[in-house]
XYZ file of C-alpha atoms in Angstrom:
544
model
C -7.718 37.002 37.204
C -9.687 38.578 34.393
C -8.495 41.703 32.594
C -10.563 43.917 34.906
C -9.088 42.754 38.165
C -8.328 43.833 41.710
C -4.952 44.775 43.118
C -5.260 46.066 46.710
C -7.454 45.838 49.774
C -7.131 46.004 53.599
C -9.646 48.798 54.115
C -8.182 50.869 51.309
C -9.846 51.412 47.968
C -8.577 48.763 45.548
C -7.405 49.724 42.104
C -9.096 48.495 38.956
C -7.204 47.376 35.887
C -8.504 48.909 32.696
C -6.843 49.135 29.326
C -4.112 51.692 29.818
C -3.256 50.789 33.422
C -4.449 50.801 37.018
C -6.983 53.411 38.109
C -8.416 54.081 41.611
C -11.797 52.664 42.523
C -14.561 55.235 42.647
C -15.623 56.320 46.153
C -18.998 57.825 47.041
C -19.748 60.259 49.862
C -21.875 58.913 52.686
C -24.161 61.955 52.911
C -25.059 61.698 49.230
C -27.660 59.032 48.481
C -26.502 56.397 46.030
C -28.996 54.600 43.821
C -28.334 51.198 45.425
C -26.630 50.239 48.668
C -25.987 46.487 48.758
C -25.165 44.682 52.001
C -22.996 41.670 51.237
C -20.528 40.916 48.427
C -21.126 37.203 47.866
C -22.848 35.307 45.072
C -25.973 37.470 45.195
C -24.568 40.870 46.163
C -21.502 40.861 43.910
C -23.493 39.693 40.891
C -26.226 42.283 41.420
C -23.647 45.044 42.004
C -22.134 44.230 38.635
C -25.465 44.198 36.828
C -26.680 47.459 38.401
C -23.403 49.327 37.907
C -23.243 48.227 34.278
C -26.831 49.469 33.876
C -25.692 52.937 34.954
C -26.773 53.030 38.609
C -24.539 54.356 41.377
C -23.734 51.403 43.656
C -22.014 50.969 47.011
C -21.445 47.504 48.489
C -20.851 46.982 52.225
C -18.944 43.819 53.113
C -18.225 42.774 56.704
C -15.005 40.967 55.801
C -11.784 41.957 54.045
C -11.070 42.540 50.383
C -9.045 39.431 49.625
C -5.942 39.464 47.430
C -5.809 35.896 46.124
C -2.137 35.813 45.181
C -1.145 37.120 48.623
C -3.851 35.894 51.005
C -4.692 32.357 49.893
C -2.172 29.937 51.351
C -1.987 26.188 50.757
C -2.641 25.629 54.426
C -5.891 24.170 55.769
C -5.605 25.889 59.149
C -4.663 29.312 57.811
C -7.631 29.350 55.456
C -10.157 29.125 58.296
C -10.062 32.942 58.171
C -12.336 32.786 55.112
C -15.339 31.713 57.223
C -17.871 33.674 59.255
C -17.008 32.732 62.827
C -18.688 35.534 64.780
C -20.799 34.298 67.719
C -23.991 32.474 66.740
C -26.266 30.121 68.629
C -27.425 26.908 66.992
C -30.401 25.003 68.412
C -33.219 22.554 67.635
C -33.350 18.770 67.503
C -30.689 18.757 64.765
C -28.510 21.848 65.286
C -26.729 22.964 62.132
C -22.958 23.273 62.340
C -22.100 26.830 61.311
C -18.823 27.858 59.717
C -16.852 26.770 56.693
C -19.511 24.588 55.100
C -22.149 27.334 54.914
C -20.639 30.792 55.346
C -18.092 33.218 54.017
C -16.656 36.475 55.280
C -14.946 38.755 52.815
C -15.460 40.125 49.326
C -16.695 37.193 47.257
C -18.477 35.616 50.236
C -18.581 31.841 50.346
C -17.782 31.626 46.613
C -14.174 32.297 47.626
C -14.040 28.812 49.174
C -16.943 27.021 47.457
C -16.300 23.776 45.616
C -17.278 25.395 42.292
C -20.203 23.027 41.621
C -22.463 24.737 39.059
C -25.716 22.823 38.661
C -29.165 24.043 37.631
C -32.381 23.307 39.469
C -34.583 20.611 38.029
C -37.354 22.524 36.181
C -40.158 20.854 38.162
C -38.697 22.124 41.460
C -39.875 25.629 40.645
C -43.420 24.244 40.877
C -42.750 21.404 43.308
C -46.124 21.622 45.050
C -48.101 21.697 41.790
C -45.956 19.240 39.827
C -44.448 16.923 42.461
C -46.805 17.205 45.422
C -44.455 18.524 48.087
C -42.780 21.767 49.163
C -44.060 25.100 47.849
C -44.224 26.634 44.383
C -41.737 29.328 43.450
C -43.118 32.533 41.884
C -40.902 31.838 38.844
C -40.684 29.081 36.278
C -37.568 27.405 34.962
C -38.225 28.970 31.553
C -38.103 32.446 33.086
C -34.780 31.770 34.794
C -33.139 29.750 32.005
C -31.688 32.772 30.127
C -30.065 33.938 33.349
C -28.643 30.483 34.004
C -27.064 30.851 30.554
C -25.697 34.274 31.482
C -24.228 33.077 34.777
C -22.622 30.013 33.182
C -21.028 32.176 30.500
C -19.751 34.706 33.059
C -18.292 31.914 35.209
C -16.883 30.069 32.173
C -18.229 26.819 33.597
C -16.266 23.753 32.502
C -18.594 20.846 31.800
C -19.525 18.004 29.455
C -20.767 18.653 25.937
C -24.105 17.031 26.762
C -25.074 17.068 30.401
C -27.501 14.134 30.764
C -30.112 15.691 33.075
C -32.517 18.550 32.530
C -33.677 20.303 29.356
C -31.374 20.659 26.367
C -29.364 23.854 26.515
C -26.287 25.393 25.004
C -23.011 23.619 25.749
C -20.868 24.745 28.653
C -18.339 27.463 27.785
C -15.266 25.334 28.624
C -14.577 21.625 28.178
C -14.956 19.274 31.126
C -11.960 18.599 33.356
C -10.011 15.363 33.166
C -11.542 12.886 35.594
C -9.541 11.917 38.673
C -9.492 8.471 40.289
C -12.078 9.415 42.933
C -14.494 10.412 40.179
C -13.828 7.186 38.302
C -14.897 5.238 41.408
C -18.321 6.916 41.203
C -18.434 6.268 37.460
C -17.584 2.581 37.862
C -20.154 2.052 40.576
C -22.862 3.960 38.720
C -22.349 1.934 35.544
C -22.498 -1.338 37.469
C -25.736 -0.244 39.131
C -27.254 0.910 35.840
C -27.567 4.633 36.541
C -26.135 7.631 34.729
C -23.195 9.770 35.778
C -21.359 12.782 34.340
C -18.352 14.986 34.769
C -19.402 17.671 37.216
C -19.841 21.194 35.758
C -17.347 23.345 37.661
C -16.632 27.083 37.834
C -12.903 26.609 37.460
C -11.414 27.025 34.026
C -10.038 24.054 32.101
C -8.137 26.361 29.717
C -6.724 29.882 30.095
C -9.191 32.745 30.484
C -7.668 36.226 30.412
C -5.317 36.327 33.383
C -6.850 33.176 34.907
C -4.681 30.123 34.229
C -6.278 26.700 33.877
C -6.819 24.667 37.025
C -3.630 22.917 38.157
C -5.541 20.331 40.261
C -3.747 21.244 43.484
C -6.726 20.164 45.596
C -7.165 23.289 47.759
C -10.427 24.274 46.073
C -12.445 24.361 49.311
C -10.254 27.268 50.344
C -9.103 30.369 48.509
C -7.709 29.562 45.065
C -4.206 31.037 44.972
C -3.889 30.610 41.195
C -7.202 32.348 40.293
C -8.418 29.419 38.210
C -11.553 29.358 40.382
C -14.167 31.721 38.941
C -15.524 33.079 42.217
C -17.578 36.238 42.643
C -14.345 37.911 43.759
C -12.738 37.119 40.409
C -15.728 37.380 38.052
C -18.378 39.860 39.194
C -16.515 42.243 41.501
C -13.948 43.402 38.910
C -16.748 44.106 36.440
C -18.687 46.007 39.101
C -15.652 48.128 39.979
C -14.904 48.751 36.338
C -18.463 50.061 35.881
C -18.102 52.524 38.778
C -19.309 50.618 41.853
C -17.590 51.028 45.212
C -16.907 48.118 47.568
C -16.300 48.976 51.222
C -14.717 46.081 53.027
C -14.552 45.603 56.819
C -17.950 47.325 57.028
C -20.450 45.552 59.303
C -24.063 46.553 58.666
C -26.041 47.008 61.866
C -29.382 48.639 61.129
C -31.476 49.842 58.212
C -33.020 53.254 58.873
C -36.645 53.707 57.873
C -37.919 57.189 57.030
C -41.255 58.677 58.007
C -42.475 57.966 54.483
C -42.052 54.230 55.067
C -39.072 53.908 52.745
C -35.526 52.863 53.623
C -33.169 55.847 53.942
C -29.883 53.960 54.213
C -27.815 51.707 56.463
C -25.903 52.270 59.690
C -22.648 50.299 59.588
C -19.492 49.928 61.639
C -16.145 50.488 59.971
C -13.031 50.903 62.053
C -13.870 52.385 65.448
C -16.942 54.356 64.368
C -20.539 53.817 63.325
C -21.308 55.426 59.986
C -24.408 55.987 57.855
C -24.676 55.633 54.092
C -27.717 57.158 52.471
C -29.373 55.326 49.600
C -32.419 55.499 47.372
C -32.635 51.684 47.463
C -31.230 49.137 49.920
C -30.485 45.530 48.935
C -29.758 42.789 51.463
C -27.432 40.060 50.226
C -25.989 38.760 53.484
C -27.294 35.196 53.010
C -29.805 33.176 54.991
C -28.663 34.141 58.505
C -27.369 37.703 58.262
C -30.148 38.973 55.975
C -33.036 38.131 58.345
C -30.873 39.165 61.277
C -30.453 42.650 59.826
C -34.177 42.951 59.102
C -35.054 41.900 62.657
C -32.334 44.143 64.121
C -33.888 47.085 62.264
C -37.192 46.993 64.149
C -38.527 50.502 64.731
C -41.708 52.358 65.576
C -43.220 51.788 62.126
C -42.141 48.121 62.072
C -41.873 46.825 65.654
C -41.468 43.175 64.531
C -38.665 44.007 62.110
C -38.573 45.374 58.591
C -40.409 43.616 55.741
C -42.074 41.413 58.344
C -45.800 42.159 58.159
C -46.264 38.496 57.181
C -44.307 37.344 60.235
C -42.165 35.180 57.955
C -38.776 36.915 58.193
C -36.338 34.299 59.456
C -38.725 31.363 59.050
C -38.719 28.316 56.736
C -34.982 27.861 56.986
C -33.764 24.912 54.942
C -30.408 23.228 54.701
C -28.921 20.621 52.445
C -28.413 17.393 54.338
C -25.058 15.837 53.528
C -25.032 12.120 54.312
C -21.757 10.553 53.238
C -20.543 7.030 52.445
C -16.864 6.033 52.535
C -14.903 2.924 51.567
C -11.372 1.556 51.305
C -9.960 0.335 47.977
C -7.055 -1.923 47.133
C -5.759 0.480 44.490
C -4.399 3.930 45.256
C -7.026 6.635 44.792
C -5.113 9.703 46.020
C -8.379 11.615 46.115
C -6.699 14.925 46.959
C -5.611 15.265 43.323
C -7.899 17.664 41.471
C -11.009 19.552 42.578
C -12.747 17.864 45.518
C -15.862 17.001 43.485
C -15.386 15.828 39.897
C -18.130 13.292 39.100
C -21.859 13.480 39.819
C -25.090 11.614 39.428
C -28.439 13.353 39.590
C -30.312 10.082 39.147
C -32.365 10.610 42.296
C -33.101 14.219 41.432
C -34.861 13.180 38.243
C -36.249 9.794 39.316
C -39.288 9.980 41.584
C -40.060 6.241 41.709
C -38.032 4.149 44.120
C -37.646 6.645 46.952
C -39.642 6.278 50.156
C -39.821 10.058 50.685
C -40.422 13.087 48.459
C -37.521 15.281 47.488
C -34.307 14.694 45.625
C -30.572 14.511 45.990
C -27.474 14.549 43.850
C -24.248 13.007 45.053
C -20.666 13.648 44.057
C -17.232 12.089 44.349
C -15.142 13.508 47.165
C -11.568 14.653 47.776
C -11.055 15.905 51.332
C -7.643 17.181 52.369
C -5.907 15.450 55.294
C -6.936 17.812 58.108
C -10.580 17.823 57.059
C -10.539 14.042 56.630
C -9.039 13.497 60.088
C -11.709 15.746 61.583
C -14.482 13.790 59.854
C -13.058 10.414 60.873
C -12.558 11.493 64.470
C -16.022 13.010 64.853
C -17.972 10.339 62.935
C -16.206 7.195 64.152
C -14.965 8.436 67.528
C -11.388 7.446 66.754
C -8.539 9.090 68.636
C -4.836 8.648 69.197
C -3.286 5.523 67.725
C -6.638 4.335 66.327
C -7.011 7.577 64.370
C -3.410 7.363 63.162
C -3.961 3.835 61.807
C -7.111 4.941 60.004
C -5.309 7.931 58.478
C -2.712 5.578 56.983
C -5.498 4.430 54.617
C -5.941 7.994 53.286
C -4.547 7.363 49.806
C -6.754 4.277 49.372
C -10.053 5.910 50.348
C -12.957 7.120 48.201
C -16.325 8.512 49.157
C -19.602 10.051 48.097
C -21.618 12.846 49.700
C -25.181 13.798 48.854
C -26.783 17.224 48.565
C -30.247 16.319 49.815
C -33.408 18.395 50.046
C -35.059 19.258 53.344
C -38.602 20.498 53.806
C -39.327 24.217 54.331
C -40.978 24.390 57.757
C -41.939 27.482 59.731
C -40.324 26.496 63.020
C -36.907 26.078 61.386
C -35.827 29.677 61.692
C -33.349 32.450 62.433
C -34.249 34.665 65.387
C -32.473 37.148 67.642
C -30.857 36.021 70.892
C -30.475 38.103 74.045
C -26.677 38.049 73.769
C -24.822 40.674 71.742
C -21.666 40.551 69.652
C -18.583 42.782 69.498
C -20.644 45.445 67.705
C -23.347 45.467 70.377
C -25.830 43.786 68.009
C -28.074 40.870 69.042
C -26.570 37.677 67.691
C -28.607 35.216 65.614
C -30.067 32.010 67.011
C -30.479 29.339 64.312
C -33.086 26.663 65.093
C -33.360 23.523 62.961
C -34.916 20.054 63.177
C -35.318 17.456 60.439
C -38.773 16.216 59.510
C -39.568 12.509 59.282
C -39.491 12.813 55.488
C -36.051 14.469 55.640
C -34.716 11.508 57.620
C -36.212 8.959 55.211
C -34.580 10.677 52.244
C -31.203 10.734 53.987
C -31.432 7.045 54.845
C -32.219 6.321 51.188
C -29.146 8.311 50.115
C -26.839 6.640 52.650
C -28.037 3.175 51.636
C -27.748 3.804 47.898
C -24.304 5.424 48.057
C -23.031 2.561 50.225
C -24.290 0.038 47.659
C -22.630 1.980 44.847
C -19.257 2.016 46.617
C -19.564 -1.728 47.132
C -20.372 -2.199 43.449
C -17.254 -0.170 42.591
C -15.069 -2.530 44.623
C -15.001 -0.720 47.932
C -14.858 -2.507 51.281
C -15.339 -1.605 54.948
C -18.049 0.902 53.990
C -19.170 3.341 56.671
C -21.398 6.413 56.675
C -21.455 9.920 58.143
C -23.893 12.802 58.555
C -23.454 16.491 57.839
C -25.161 19.568 56.403
C -24.035 22.193 53.938
C -25.845 25.174 52.426
C -28.499 27.133 54.316
C -31.380 28.709 52.417
C -34.782 30.311 52.864
C -35.690 32.747 55.717
C -36.890 35.581 53.403
C -38.694 33.622 50.749
C -40.096 35.054 47.537
C -43.690 34.531 46.460
C -46.849 35.918 44.900
C -48.859 36.443 48.109
C -47.738 39.153 50.597
C -49.250 37.126 53.432
C -47.209 34.019 52.538
C -43.841 35.501 51.524
C -41.396 38.282 52.422
C -40.607 39.597 48.924
C -42.110 39.400 45.453
C -40.746 37.535 42.436
C -38.198 40.335 41.864
C -36.858 40.184 45.414
C -38.663 43.416 46.305
C -40.154 43.754 49.782
C -43.931 43.756 49.878
C -43.823 46.258 52.781
C -41.039 48.665 51.786
C -40.851 49.392 48.052
C -37.168 50.403 48.017
C -35.938 47.434 50.074
C -34.774 44.327 48.208
C -33.315 40.889 48.945
C -30.897 39.119 46.596
C -29.303 35.983 48.043
C -30.083 32.405 49.038
C -32.660 33.519 51.596
C -35.057 34.026 48.656
C -35.375 30.268 48.041
C -38.851 28.886 48.863
C -37.378 25.356 48.563
C -33.768 24.215 48.469
C -33.689 21.596 45.696
C -31.134 18.795 45.580
C -28.152 20.663 44.101
C -25.673 23.283 45.278
C -27.337 26.723 45.196
C -24.583 29.074 43.998
C -25.442 29.028 40.288
C -29.145 29.597 41.019
C -28.325 32.521 43.355
C -26.256 34.146 40.618
C -28.923 33.505 37.987
C -31.534 35.096 40.271
C -29.236 38.090 40.770
C -28.818 38.487 37.014
C -32.592 38.389 36.619
C -33.219 40.838 39.477
C -30.669 43.231 37.966
C -32.439 43.076 34.615
C -35.836 43.560 36.277
C -34.641 46.585 38.255
C -33.269 48.204 35.112
C -36.610 47.594 33.389
C -38.561 49.032 36.335
C -36.323 52.101 36.308
C -37.019 52.689 32.631
C -40.733 52.539 33.431
C -40.362 54.909 36.394
C -41.547 52.203 38.815
C -38.650 52.163 41.317
């Protein structure tokens, strides 16, 4: 870990390492209002907690899951690491129900960055004005130029390892750490891309390629889609949380937020949360929701009251709506040579050709695709579910494991109002209504996925692959509390501040008006850095 790192957890206050030794984490009293109470300790919440604490605000973070200890809790065991995911009851519905779990959720301090694949890509600049510039989607209330300095900040904090000159997007400063050595699975993508005449690059990754403080360089053990037991992965748990604690923030793990309390003055007073066997209440001058695209709208809807019978921040009726996901069509092939794709991070090479090329697609939108490196259990699950192979047939297919290579896209989907998160009649173990997630692809979504499947299959063939087959999946979920410039057409403003309740904020992937064709983690952290800077500026002006 970094020099300011975490030592303990399990419902107890962790210690913080500062020069001179370990010191206890600061703890705030519930009856005393803190400046900011943040719900969720993932990419958005952990980053914002760091920025606000370092700006001098008193900060408490509520996290539903445990405070992980990487060296003790992260085993090299695919089954054991399922504990990192949010597996509380949820209902999934629609024409194309989204699978919920490891591919789009996290439970614990660090959120899904604990088990993310470390991909650190920026949005294409035109996506921030996709309606105006590209003719589809909806414009963001920000421009790329406004977010670019915060992309820089996030990349420096994460010590992203990447190529000297990344071939897509505007020129920018070089990545902090050199790119990782390419594995054989990545070289398959490279070979196919070169034969098809498109560009490729080493994938920028938030895992260090050289020592950083107490983080050793990546040892390419292949368990990156789980908790990194060596701390090479620069997750929110490793990067932002230690800085937040060192600046005086408190993180309360195993604390499930249930309801935001609204005062008679129309401002949020604090949050009711369950910790242990009791419901508790933490007062706050400002409340920030960073529970991601399902739990954030769920909490707003669960907090309906006399002043806001349809849920908090919901005068527009848009809380929970315009859910997007990244479609993940995959293409897979066998090769004569040994690939041994489990060696190294699961994604090491990328092409964004179809993110930056608008001619030649039969649908609007974009997608990047990356080389793959699934571990055996995950690969067996994919083969069994996609090809309906069982028993001896599945065993024979698994014998090809070391000779396989594949590509998976991160493809845009349209923001549409009827794709949504709503409350079901059923309740969970806390007595709270559980979320119902409704999703259906549009015709344009399906066309884009077919384009991706066809192109990736052709590329694998060009690289020497045979017996090519395809699969379907989804990954990240975004939207549901989108930001904008019009209170009637958005939930929050360009700073993540609720139009309805001036001391209620959102800082996570639910802010995204559109999802883009790249993994969202870096953009979430850049937005959090910007929102932290904006809040500090508003405080100096007396506008909080």
